[in-house]
Coordinates of C-alpha atoms and ligand atoms in Angstrom, one line a residue:
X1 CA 121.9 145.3 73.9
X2 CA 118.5 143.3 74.1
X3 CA 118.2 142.4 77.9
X4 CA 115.3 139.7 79.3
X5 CA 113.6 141.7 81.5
X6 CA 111.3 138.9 82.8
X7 CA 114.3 137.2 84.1
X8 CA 116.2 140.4 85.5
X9 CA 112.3 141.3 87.6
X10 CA 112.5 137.7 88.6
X11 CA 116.6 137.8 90.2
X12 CA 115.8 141.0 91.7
X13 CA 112.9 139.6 93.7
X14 CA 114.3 136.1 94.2
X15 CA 117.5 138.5 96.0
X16 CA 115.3 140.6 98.1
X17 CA 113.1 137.7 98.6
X18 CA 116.2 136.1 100.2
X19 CA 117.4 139.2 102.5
X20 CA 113.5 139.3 103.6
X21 CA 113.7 135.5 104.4
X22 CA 109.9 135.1 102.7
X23 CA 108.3 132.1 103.0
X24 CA 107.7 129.8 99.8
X25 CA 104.1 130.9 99.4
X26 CA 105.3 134.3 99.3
X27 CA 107.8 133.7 96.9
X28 CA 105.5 131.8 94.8
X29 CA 102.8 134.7 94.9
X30 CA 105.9 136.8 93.6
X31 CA 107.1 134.8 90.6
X32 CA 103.8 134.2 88.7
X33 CA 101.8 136.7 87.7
X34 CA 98.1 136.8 89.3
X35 CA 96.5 136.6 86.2
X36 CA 97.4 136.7 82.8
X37 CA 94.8 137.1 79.7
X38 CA 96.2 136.2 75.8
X39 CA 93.1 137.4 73.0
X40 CA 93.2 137.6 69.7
X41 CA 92.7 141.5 68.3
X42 CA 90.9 141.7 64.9
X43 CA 91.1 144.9 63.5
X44 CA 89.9 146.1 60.0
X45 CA 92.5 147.2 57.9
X46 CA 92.2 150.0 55.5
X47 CA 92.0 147.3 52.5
X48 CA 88.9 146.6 54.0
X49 CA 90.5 143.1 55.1
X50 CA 90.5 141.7 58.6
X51 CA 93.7 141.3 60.0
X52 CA 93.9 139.7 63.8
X53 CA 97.1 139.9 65.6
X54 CA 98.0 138.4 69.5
X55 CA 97.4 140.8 73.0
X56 CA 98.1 140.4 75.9
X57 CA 97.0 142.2 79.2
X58 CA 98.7 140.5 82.5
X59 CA 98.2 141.5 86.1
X60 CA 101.4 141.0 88.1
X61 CA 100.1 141.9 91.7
X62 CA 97.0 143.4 93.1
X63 CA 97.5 142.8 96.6
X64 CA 98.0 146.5 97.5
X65 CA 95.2 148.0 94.9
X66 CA 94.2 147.8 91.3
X67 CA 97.1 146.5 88.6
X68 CA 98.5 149.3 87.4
X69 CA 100.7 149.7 84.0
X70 CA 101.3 150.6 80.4
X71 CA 100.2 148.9 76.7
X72 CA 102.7 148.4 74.7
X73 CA 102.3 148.6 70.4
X74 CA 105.4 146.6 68.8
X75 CA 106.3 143.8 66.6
X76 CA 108.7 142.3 69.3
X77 CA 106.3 142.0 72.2
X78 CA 105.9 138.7 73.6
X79 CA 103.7 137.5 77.1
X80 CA 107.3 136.7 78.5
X81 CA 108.5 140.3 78.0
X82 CA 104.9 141.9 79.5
X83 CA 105.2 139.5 82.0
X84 CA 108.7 141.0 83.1
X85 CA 107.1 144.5 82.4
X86 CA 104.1 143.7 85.3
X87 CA 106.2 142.3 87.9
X88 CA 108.6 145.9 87.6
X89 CA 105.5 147.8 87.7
X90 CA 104.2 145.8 91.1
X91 CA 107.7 146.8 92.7
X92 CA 107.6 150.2 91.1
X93 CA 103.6 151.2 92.5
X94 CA 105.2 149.4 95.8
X95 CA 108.0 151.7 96.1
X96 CA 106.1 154.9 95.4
X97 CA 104.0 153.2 98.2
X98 CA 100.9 154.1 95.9
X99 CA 97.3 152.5 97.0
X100 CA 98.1 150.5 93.0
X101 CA 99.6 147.0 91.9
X102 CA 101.8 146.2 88.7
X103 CA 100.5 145.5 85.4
X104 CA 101.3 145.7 81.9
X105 CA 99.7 144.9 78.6
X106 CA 100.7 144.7 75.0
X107 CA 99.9 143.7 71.4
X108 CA 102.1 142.2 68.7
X109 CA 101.9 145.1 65.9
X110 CA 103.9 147.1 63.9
X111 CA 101.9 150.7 64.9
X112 CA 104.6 152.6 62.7
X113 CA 103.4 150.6 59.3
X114 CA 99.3 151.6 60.0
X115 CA 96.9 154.4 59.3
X116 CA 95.4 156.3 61.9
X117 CA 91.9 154.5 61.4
X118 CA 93.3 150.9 61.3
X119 CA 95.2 152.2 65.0
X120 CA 91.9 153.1 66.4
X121 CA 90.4 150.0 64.9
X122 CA 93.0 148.1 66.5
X123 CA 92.8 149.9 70.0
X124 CA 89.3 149.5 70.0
X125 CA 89.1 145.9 69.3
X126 CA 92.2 145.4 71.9
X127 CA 89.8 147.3 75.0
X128 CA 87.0 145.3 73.9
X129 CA 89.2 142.3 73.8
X130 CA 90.8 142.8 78.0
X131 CA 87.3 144.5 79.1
X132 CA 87.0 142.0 81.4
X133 CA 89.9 142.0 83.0
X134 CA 90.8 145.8 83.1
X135 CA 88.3 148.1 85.3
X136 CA 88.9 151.1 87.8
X137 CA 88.8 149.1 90.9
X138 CA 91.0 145.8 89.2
X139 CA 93.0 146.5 86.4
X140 CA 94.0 150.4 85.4
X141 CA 96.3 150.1 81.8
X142 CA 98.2 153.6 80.7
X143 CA 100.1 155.0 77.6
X144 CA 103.4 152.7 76.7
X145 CA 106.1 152.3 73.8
X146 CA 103.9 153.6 70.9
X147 CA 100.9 154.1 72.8
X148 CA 99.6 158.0 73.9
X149 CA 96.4 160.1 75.5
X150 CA 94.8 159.5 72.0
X151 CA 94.9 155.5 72.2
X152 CA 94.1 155.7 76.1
X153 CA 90.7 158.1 74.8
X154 CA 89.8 155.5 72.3
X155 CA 90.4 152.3 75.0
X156 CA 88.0 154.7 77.7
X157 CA 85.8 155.0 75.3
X158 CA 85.3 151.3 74.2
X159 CA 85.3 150.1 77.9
X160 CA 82.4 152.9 78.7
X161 CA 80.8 151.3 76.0
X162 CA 81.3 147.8 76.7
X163 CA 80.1 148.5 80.4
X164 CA 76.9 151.0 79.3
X165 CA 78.7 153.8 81.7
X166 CA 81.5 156.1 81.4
X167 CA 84.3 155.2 83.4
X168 CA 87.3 157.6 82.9
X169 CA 89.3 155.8 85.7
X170 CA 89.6 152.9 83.8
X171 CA 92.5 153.8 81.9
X172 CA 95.3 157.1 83.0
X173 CA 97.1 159.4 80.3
X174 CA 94.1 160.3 78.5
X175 CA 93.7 163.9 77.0
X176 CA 93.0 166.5 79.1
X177 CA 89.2 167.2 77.6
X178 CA 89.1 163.0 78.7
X179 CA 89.6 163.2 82.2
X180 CA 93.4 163.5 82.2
X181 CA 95.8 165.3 84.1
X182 CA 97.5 168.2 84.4
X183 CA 101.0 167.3 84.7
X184 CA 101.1 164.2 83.5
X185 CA 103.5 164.6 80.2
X186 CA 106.0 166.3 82.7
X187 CA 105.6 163.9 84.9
X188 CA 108.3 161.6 84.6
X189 CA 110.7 164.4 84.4
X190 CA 109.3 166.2 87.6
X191 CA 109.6 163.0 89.5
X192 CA 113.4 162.0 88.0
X193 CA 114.5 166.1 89.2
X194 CA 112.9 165.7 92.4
X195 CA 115.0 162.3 93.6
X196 CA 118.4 163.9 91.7
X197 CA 118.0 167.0 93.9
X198 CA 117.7 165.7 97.1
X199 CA 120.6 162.5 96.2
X200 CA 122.5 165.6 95.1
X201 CA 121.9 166.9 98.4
X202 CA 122.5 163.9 100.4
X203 CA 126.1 163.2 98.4
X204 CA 127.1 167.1 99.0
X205 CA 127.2 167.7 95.4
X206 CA 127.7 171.6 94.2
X207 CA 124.0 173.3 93.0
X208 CA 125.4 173.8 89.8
X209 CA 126.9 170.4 89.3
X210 CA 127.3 169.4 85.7
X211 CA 125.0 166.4 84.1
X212 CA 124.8 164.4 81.1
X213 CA 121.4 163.2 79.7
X214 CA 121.5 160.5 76.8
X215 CA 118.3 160.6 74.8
X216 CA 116.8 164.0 74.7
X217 CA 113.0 162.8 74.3
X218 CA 109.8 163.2 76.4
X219 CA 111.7 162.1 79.5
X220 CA 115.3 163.2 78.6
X221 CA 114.1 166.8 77.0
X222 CA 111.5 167.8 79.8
X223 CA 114.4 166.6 82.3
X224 CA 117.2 168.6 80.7
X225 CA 115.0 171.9 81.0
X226 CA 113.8 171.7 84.7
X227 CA 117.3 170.8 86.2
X228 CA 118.8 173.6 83.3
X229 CA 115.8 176.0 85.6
X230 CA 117.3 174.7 88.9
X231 CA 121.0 175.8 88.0
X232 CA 122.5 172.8 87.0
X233 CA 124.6 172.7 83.7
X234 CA 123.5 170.4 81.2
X235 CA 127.2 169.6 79.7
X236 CA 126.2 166.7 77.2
X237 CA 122.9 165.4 75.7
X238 CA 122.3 162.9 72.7
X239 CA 119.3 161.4 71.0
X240 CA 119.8 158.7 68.6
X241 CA 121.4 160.0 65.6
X242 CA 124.6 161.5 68.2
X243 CA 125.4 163.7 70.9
X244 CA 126.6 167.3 71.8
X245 CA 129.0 169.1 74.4
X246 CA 130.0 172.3 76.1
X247 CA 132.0 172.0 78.9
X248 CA 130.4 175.7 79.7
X249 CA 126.8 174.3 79.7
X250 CA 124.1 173.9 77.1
X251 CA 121.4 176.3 75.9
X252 CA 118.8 173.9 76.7
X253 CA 116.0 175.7 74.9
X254 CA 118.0 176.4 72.4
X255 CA 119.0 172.4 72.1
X256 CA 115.1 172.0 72.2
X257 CA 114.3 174.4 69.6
X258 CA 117.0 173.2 67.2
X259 CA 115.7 169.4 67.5
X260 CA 112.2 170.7 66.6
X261 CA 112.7 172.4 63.6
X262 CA 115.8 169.9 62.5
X263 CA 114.7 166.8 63.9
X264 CA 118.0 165.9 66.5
X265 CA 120.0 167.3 68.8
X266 CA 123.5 167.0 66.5
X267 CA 122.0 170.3 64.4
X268 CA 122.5 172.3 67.2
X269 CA 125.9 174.3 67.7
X270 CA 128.3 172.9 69.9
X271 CA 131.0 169.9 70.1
X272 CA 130.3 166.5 68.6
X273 CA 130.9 163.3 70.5
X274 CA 130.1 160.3 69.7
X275 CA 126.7 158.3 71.9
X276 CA 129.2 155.9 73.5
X277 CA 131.7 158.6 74.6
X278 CA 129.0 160.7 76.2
X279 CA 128.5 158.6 78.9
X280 CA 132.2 159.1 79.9
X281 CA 132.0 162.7 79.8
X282 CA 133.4 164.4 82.9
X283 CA 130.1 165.4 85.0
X284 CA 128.8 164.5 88.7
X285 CA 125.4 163.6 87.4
X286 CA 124.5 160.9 84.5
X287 CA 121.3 160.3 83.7
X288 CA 120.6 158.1 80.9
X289 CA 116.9 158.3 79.6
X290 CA 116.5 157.0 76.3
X291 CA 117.2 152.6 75.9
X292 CA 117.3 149.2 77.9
X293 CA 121.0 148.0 78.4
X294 CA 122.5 151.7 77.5
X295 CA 125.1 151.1 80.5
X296 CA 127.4 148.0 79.8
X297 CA 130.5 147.1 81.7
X298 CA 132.4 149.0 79.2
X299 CA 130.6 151.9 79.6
X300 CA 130.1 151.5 83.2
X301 CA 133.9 151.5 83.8
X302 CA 133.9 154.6 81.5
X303 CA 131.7 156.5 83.7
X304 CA 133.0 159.6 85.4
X305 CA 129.9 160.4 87.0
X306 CA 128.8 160.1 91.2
X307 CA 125.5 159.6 90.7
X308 CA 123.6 158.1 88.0
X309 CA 119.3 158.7 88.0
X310 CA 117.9 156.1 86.0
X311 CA 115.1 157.8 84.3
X312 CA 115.0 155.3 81.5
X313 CA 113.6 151.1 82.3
X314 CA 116.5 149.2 83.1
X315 CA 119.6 151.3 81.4
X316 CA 122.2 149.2 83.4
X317 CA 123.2 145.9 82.6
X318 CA 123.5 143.7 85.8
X319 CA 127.2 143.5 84.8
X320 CA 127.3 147.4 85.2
X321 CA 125.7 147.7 88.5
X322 CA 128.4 145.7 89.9
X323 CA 130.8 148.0 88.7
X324 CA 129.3 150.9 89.1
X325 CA 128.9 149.8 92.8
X326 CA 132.3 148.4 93.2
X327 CA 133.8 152.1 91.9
X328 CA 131.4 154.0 94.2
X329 CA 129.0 155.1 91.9
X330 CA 125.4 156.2 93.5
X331 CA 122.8 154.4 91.3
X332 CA 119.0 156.0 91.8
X333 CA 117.3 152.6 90.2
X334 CA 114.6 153.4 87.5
X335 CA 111.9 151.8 90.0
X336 CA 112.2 154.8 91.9
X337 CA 113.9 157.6 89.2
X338 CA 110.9 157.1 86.5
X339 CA 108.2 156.6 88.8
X340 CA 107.4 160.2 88.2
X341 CA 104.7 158.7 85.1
X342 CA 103.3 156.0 87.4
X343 CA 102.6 158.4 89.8
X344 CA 100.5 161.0 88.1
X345 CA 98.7 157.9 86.4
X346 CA 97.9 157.3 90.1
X347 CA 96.9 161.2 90.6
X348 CA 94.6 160.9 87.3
X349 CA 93.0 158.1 88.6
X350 CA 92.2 159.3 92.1
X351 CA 91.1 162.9 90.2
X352 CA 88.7 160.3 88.0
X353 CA 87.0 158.5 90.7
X354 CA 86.5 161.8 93.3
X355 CA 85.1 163.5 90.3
X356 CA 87.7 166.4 91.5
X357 CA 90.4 168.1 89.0
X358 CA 93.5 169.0 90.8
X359 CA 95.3 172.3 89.6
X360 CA 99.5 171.8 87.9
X361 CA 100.8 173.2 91.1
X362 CA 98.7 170.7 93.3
X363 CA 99.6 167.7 91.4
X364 CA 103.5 169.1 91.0
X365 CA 103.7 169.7 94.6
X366 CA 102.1 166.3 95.5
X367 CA 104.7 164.7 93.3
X368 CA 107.1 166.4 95.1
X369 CA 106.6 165.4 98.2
X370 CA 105.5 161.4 97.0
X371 CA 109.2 161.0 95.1
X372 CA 110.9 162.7 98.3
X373 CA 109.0 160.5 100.7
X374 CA 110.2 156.9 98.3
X375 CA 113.9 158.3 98.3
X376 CA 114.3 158.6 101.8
X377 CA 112.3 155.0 102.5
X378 CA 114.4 153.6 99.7
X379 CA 117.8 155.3 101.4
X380 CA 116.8 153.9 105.5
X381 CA 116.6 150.5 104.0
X382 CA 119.8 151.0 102.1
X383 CA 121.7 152.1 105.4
X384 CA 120.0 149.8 107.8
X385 CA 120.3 146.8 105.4
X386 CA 124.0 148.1 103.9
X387 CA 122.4 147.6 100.4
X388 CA 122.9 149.5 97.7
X389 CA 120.2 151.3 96.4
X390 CA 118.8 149.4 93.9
X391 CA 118.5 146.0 95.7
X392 CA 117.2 148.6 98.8
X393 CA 114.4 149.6 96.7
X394 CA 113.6 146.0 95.3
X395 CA 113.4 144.8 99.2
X396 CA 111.5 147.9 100.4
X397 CA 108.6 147.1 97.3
X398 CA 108.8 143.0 98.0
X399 CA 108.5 143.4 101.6
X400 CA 105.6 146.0 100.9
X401 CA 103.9 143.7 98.4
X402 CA 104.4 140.3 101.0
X403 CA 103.3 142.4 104.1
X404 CA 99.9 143.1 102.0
X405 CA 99.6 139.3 100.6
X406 CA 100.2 137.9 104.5
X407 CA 97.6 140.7 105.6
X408 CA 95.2 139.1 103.5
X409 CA 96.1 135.7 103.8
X410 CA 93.8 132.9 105.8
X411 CA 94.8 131.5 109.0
X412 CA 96.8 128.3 107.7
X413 CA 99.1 131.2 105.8
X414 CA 102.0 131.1 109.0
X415 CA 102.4 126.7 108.7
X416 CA 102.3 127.5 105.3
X417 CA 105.5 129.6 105.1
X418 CA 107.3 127.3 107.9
Ligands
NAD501 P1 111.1 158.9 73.7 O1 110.9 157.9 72.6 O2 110.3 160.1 73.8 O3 112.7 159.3 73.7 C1 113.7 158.5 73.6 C2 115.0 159.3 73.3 O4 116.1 158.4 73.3 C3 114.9 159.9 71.9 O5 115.4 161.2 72.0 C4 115.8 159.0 71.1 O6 116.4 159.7 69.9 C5 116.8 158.7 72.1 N1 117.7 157.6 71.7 C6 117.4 156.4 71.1 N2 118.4 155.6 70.9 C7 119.5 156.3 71.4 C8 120.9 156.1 71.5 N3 121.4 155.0 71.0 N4 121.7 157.0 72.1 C9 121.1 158.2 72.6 N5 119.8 158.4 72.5 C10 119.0 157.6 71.9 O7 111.0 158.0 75.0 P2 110.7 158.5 76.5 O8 109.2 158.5 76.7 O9 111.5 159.7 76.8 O10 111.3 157.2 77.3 C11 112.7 157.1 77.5 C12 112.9 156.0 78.6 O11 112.3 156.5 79.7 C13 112.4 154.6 78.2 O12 113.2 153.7 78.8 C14 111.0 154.6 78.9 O13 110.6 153.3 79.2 C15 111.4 155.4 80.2 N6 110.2 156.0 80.8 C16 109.5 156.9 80.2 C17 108.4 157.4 80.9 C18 107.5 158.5 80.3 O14 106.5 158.9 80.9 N7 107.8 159.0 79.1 C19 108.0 156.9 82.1 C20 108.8 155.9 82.7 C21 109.9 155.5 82.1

């Protein structure tokens, strides 16, 4: 189900805006996006023709650091829905507690129907386009939907060109031989294993607890292999053409292997289910990583899981959440699950402007210790606030973004919020 994620960013921080009692100003700051740029992109098309289709690049928040936030190449995007997309990333880089605001960017294309040369003509022409509002020290953009290190090489390369001065911090998830880092396509996955480990922990699950993954691709597939390392048993998994289970545990490499060379998971030997009865496989440990609104109430009353790691944007429905709360479910919310990418975006970055390159094990360990640090914040505020998690980690990021904007404010800010 299609889900409007501007309105769903804007009820989460109206609700923690309310248990924070913020001021009107505040609130205000919160609900409209700092700044928001609309250009046209021109791009030459392999016809020779000039085609010109609408971008957007729109800084939610930069009251703790830089904007911070993917670019998004697809037919459906629209300022509303990279509006939405900013605001999540200012609550995400705020949760993480990362020195970064919340951003997001996007252009109205269909990437899949181009050539390679009309993508870098269009990439270009899109950096050149925002290359005055992006910038290491204001506005940092980073791979999205449809976007990769090759697109973020071309956009580092225009902006160095547009500024007379190479600037590799202006954009994260570039290629290595870039300025990128090590880590970074793992990265989400690290991140999502580090917070299941230690909620599995907390909730006294067993070390070889049994977990369902739905969508089995760079999140879901990197995920399956390092908790499949750590012990666990990876019962079911599914991409979108279906979904496979043993009750015993999957080969996960195996899985992997089979999905390379056959293109989907359903190749591989074991039981068919169907996507839908996946989710209501028997297993302590759900994680859903592949779509927006994967987790409706009729899957969420399905569920047989006790803890749910939302690696993927916004998998549950609102109508979900509450029953998936009411039946005791533990929900890690994707601000804090998938923050692994953000993360190591803000690891490239800080490698890019020190001039430093940090080894795997530096940047895995740092991870480490970054998503274990946000979990345990994120679970105080939960128990001193009786929250669940997911409004926990909303409040802990508004009340983090607000404390920096009244920091900054001038003197007439305190009559202001009276
Ligand atoms: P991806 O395109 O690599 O993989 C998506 C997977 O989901 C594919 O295996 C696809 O077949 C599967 N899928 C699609 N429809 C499905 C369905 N109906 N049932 C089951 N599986 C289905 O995408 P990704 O990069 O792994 O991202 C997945 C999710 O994680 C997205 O919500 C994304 O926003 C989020 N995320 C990704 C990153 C990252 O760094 N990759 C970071 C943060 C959040």
């Amino acid at each position: 189900m299609t889900i409007d994620l501007h309105r769903l960013a804007l009820d989460a921080i109206d609700a923690a805006a309310d248990e924070l009692d913020l001021g009107t100003w505040l609130r205000a700051m919160l609900h409209q996006p700092e700044r928001s740029l609309a250009v046209q992109v021109p791009f030459i098309g392999d016809d020779g023709s000039i085609r010109v289709v609408p971008g957007y690049r729109i800084a939610h928040s930069t009251a703790r650091g830089p904007a911070k936030g993917g670019t998004r190449f697809h037919p459906d995007v629209t300022p509303e829905e990279v509006a939405g997309l900013a605001t999540l990333m200012s609550v995400k880089t705020a949760v993480m507690d990362l020195p970064l605001g919340g951003g997001k960017g996007g252009v109205t294309v269909d990437p899949k129907a181009m050539s390679e040369l009309e993508l870098e003509s269009l990439t270009r022409s899109y950096a050149r386009a925002i290359a005055t509002n992006i910038g290491p020290d204001t506005d940092v953009p980073a791979p999205d939907v449809n976007t990769s290190e090759r697109h973020m090489d071309w956009m580092a390369d225009e902006y160095a060109r547009v500024v007379g001065a190479p600037a590799p911090a202006v954009v994260t998830g570039k290629s290595l031989a870039a300025g990128g880092s090590l880590g970074r396509d793992t990265a989400t996955a690290a991140g999502c294993r580090a917070v299941i480990a230690a909620s599995a922990r907390r909730l006294g699950l067993r070390s070889d607890a049994r977990v369902v993954i739905q969508g089995f691709g760079n999140a879901g597939a990197h995920l399956a292999q390092l908790l499949a390392a750590d012990g666990l048993r990876i019962v079911g998994l599914s991409d979108s053409r279906g979904a496979i289970h043993d009750p015993a545990g999957l080969d996960v490499a195996a899985v992997a292997a089979t999905k390379a060379a056959h293109g989907s998971v359903i190749h591989h030997d074991a039981e068919h289910v169907s996507t839908t009865d996946l989710l209501a496989l028997d297993c302590e440990i759900l994680v859903p990583a592949a779509l927006e609104g994967a987790i409706d109430a009729a899957e969420a009353d399905a569920v047989r899981a006790r803890l749910i790691a939302e690696a993927a944007n916004g998998p549950c429905t609102p109508a979900a959440d509450a029953i998936l709360a009411e039946r005791g479910v533990t929900t890690i919310p994707d601000v804090l699950a998938s923050a692994g990418g953000v993360t190591v975006s803000c690891f490239e970055w800080e490698q890019n402007r020190r001039g430093e390159r940090w080894t795997a094990d530096a940047v895995a360990s740092r991870l480490e210790v970054r998503m274990a640090r946000a979990l345990d914040d994120v679970w105080q505020v939960a128990e001193a606030r009786r929250l669940p998690l997911r409004t926990a980690a909303t409040v802990l990021g508004v009340d983090r973004i607000a404390t920096a904007l009244e920091a900054r404010a001038g003197l007439g800010a305190d009559e202001l919020a009276s």
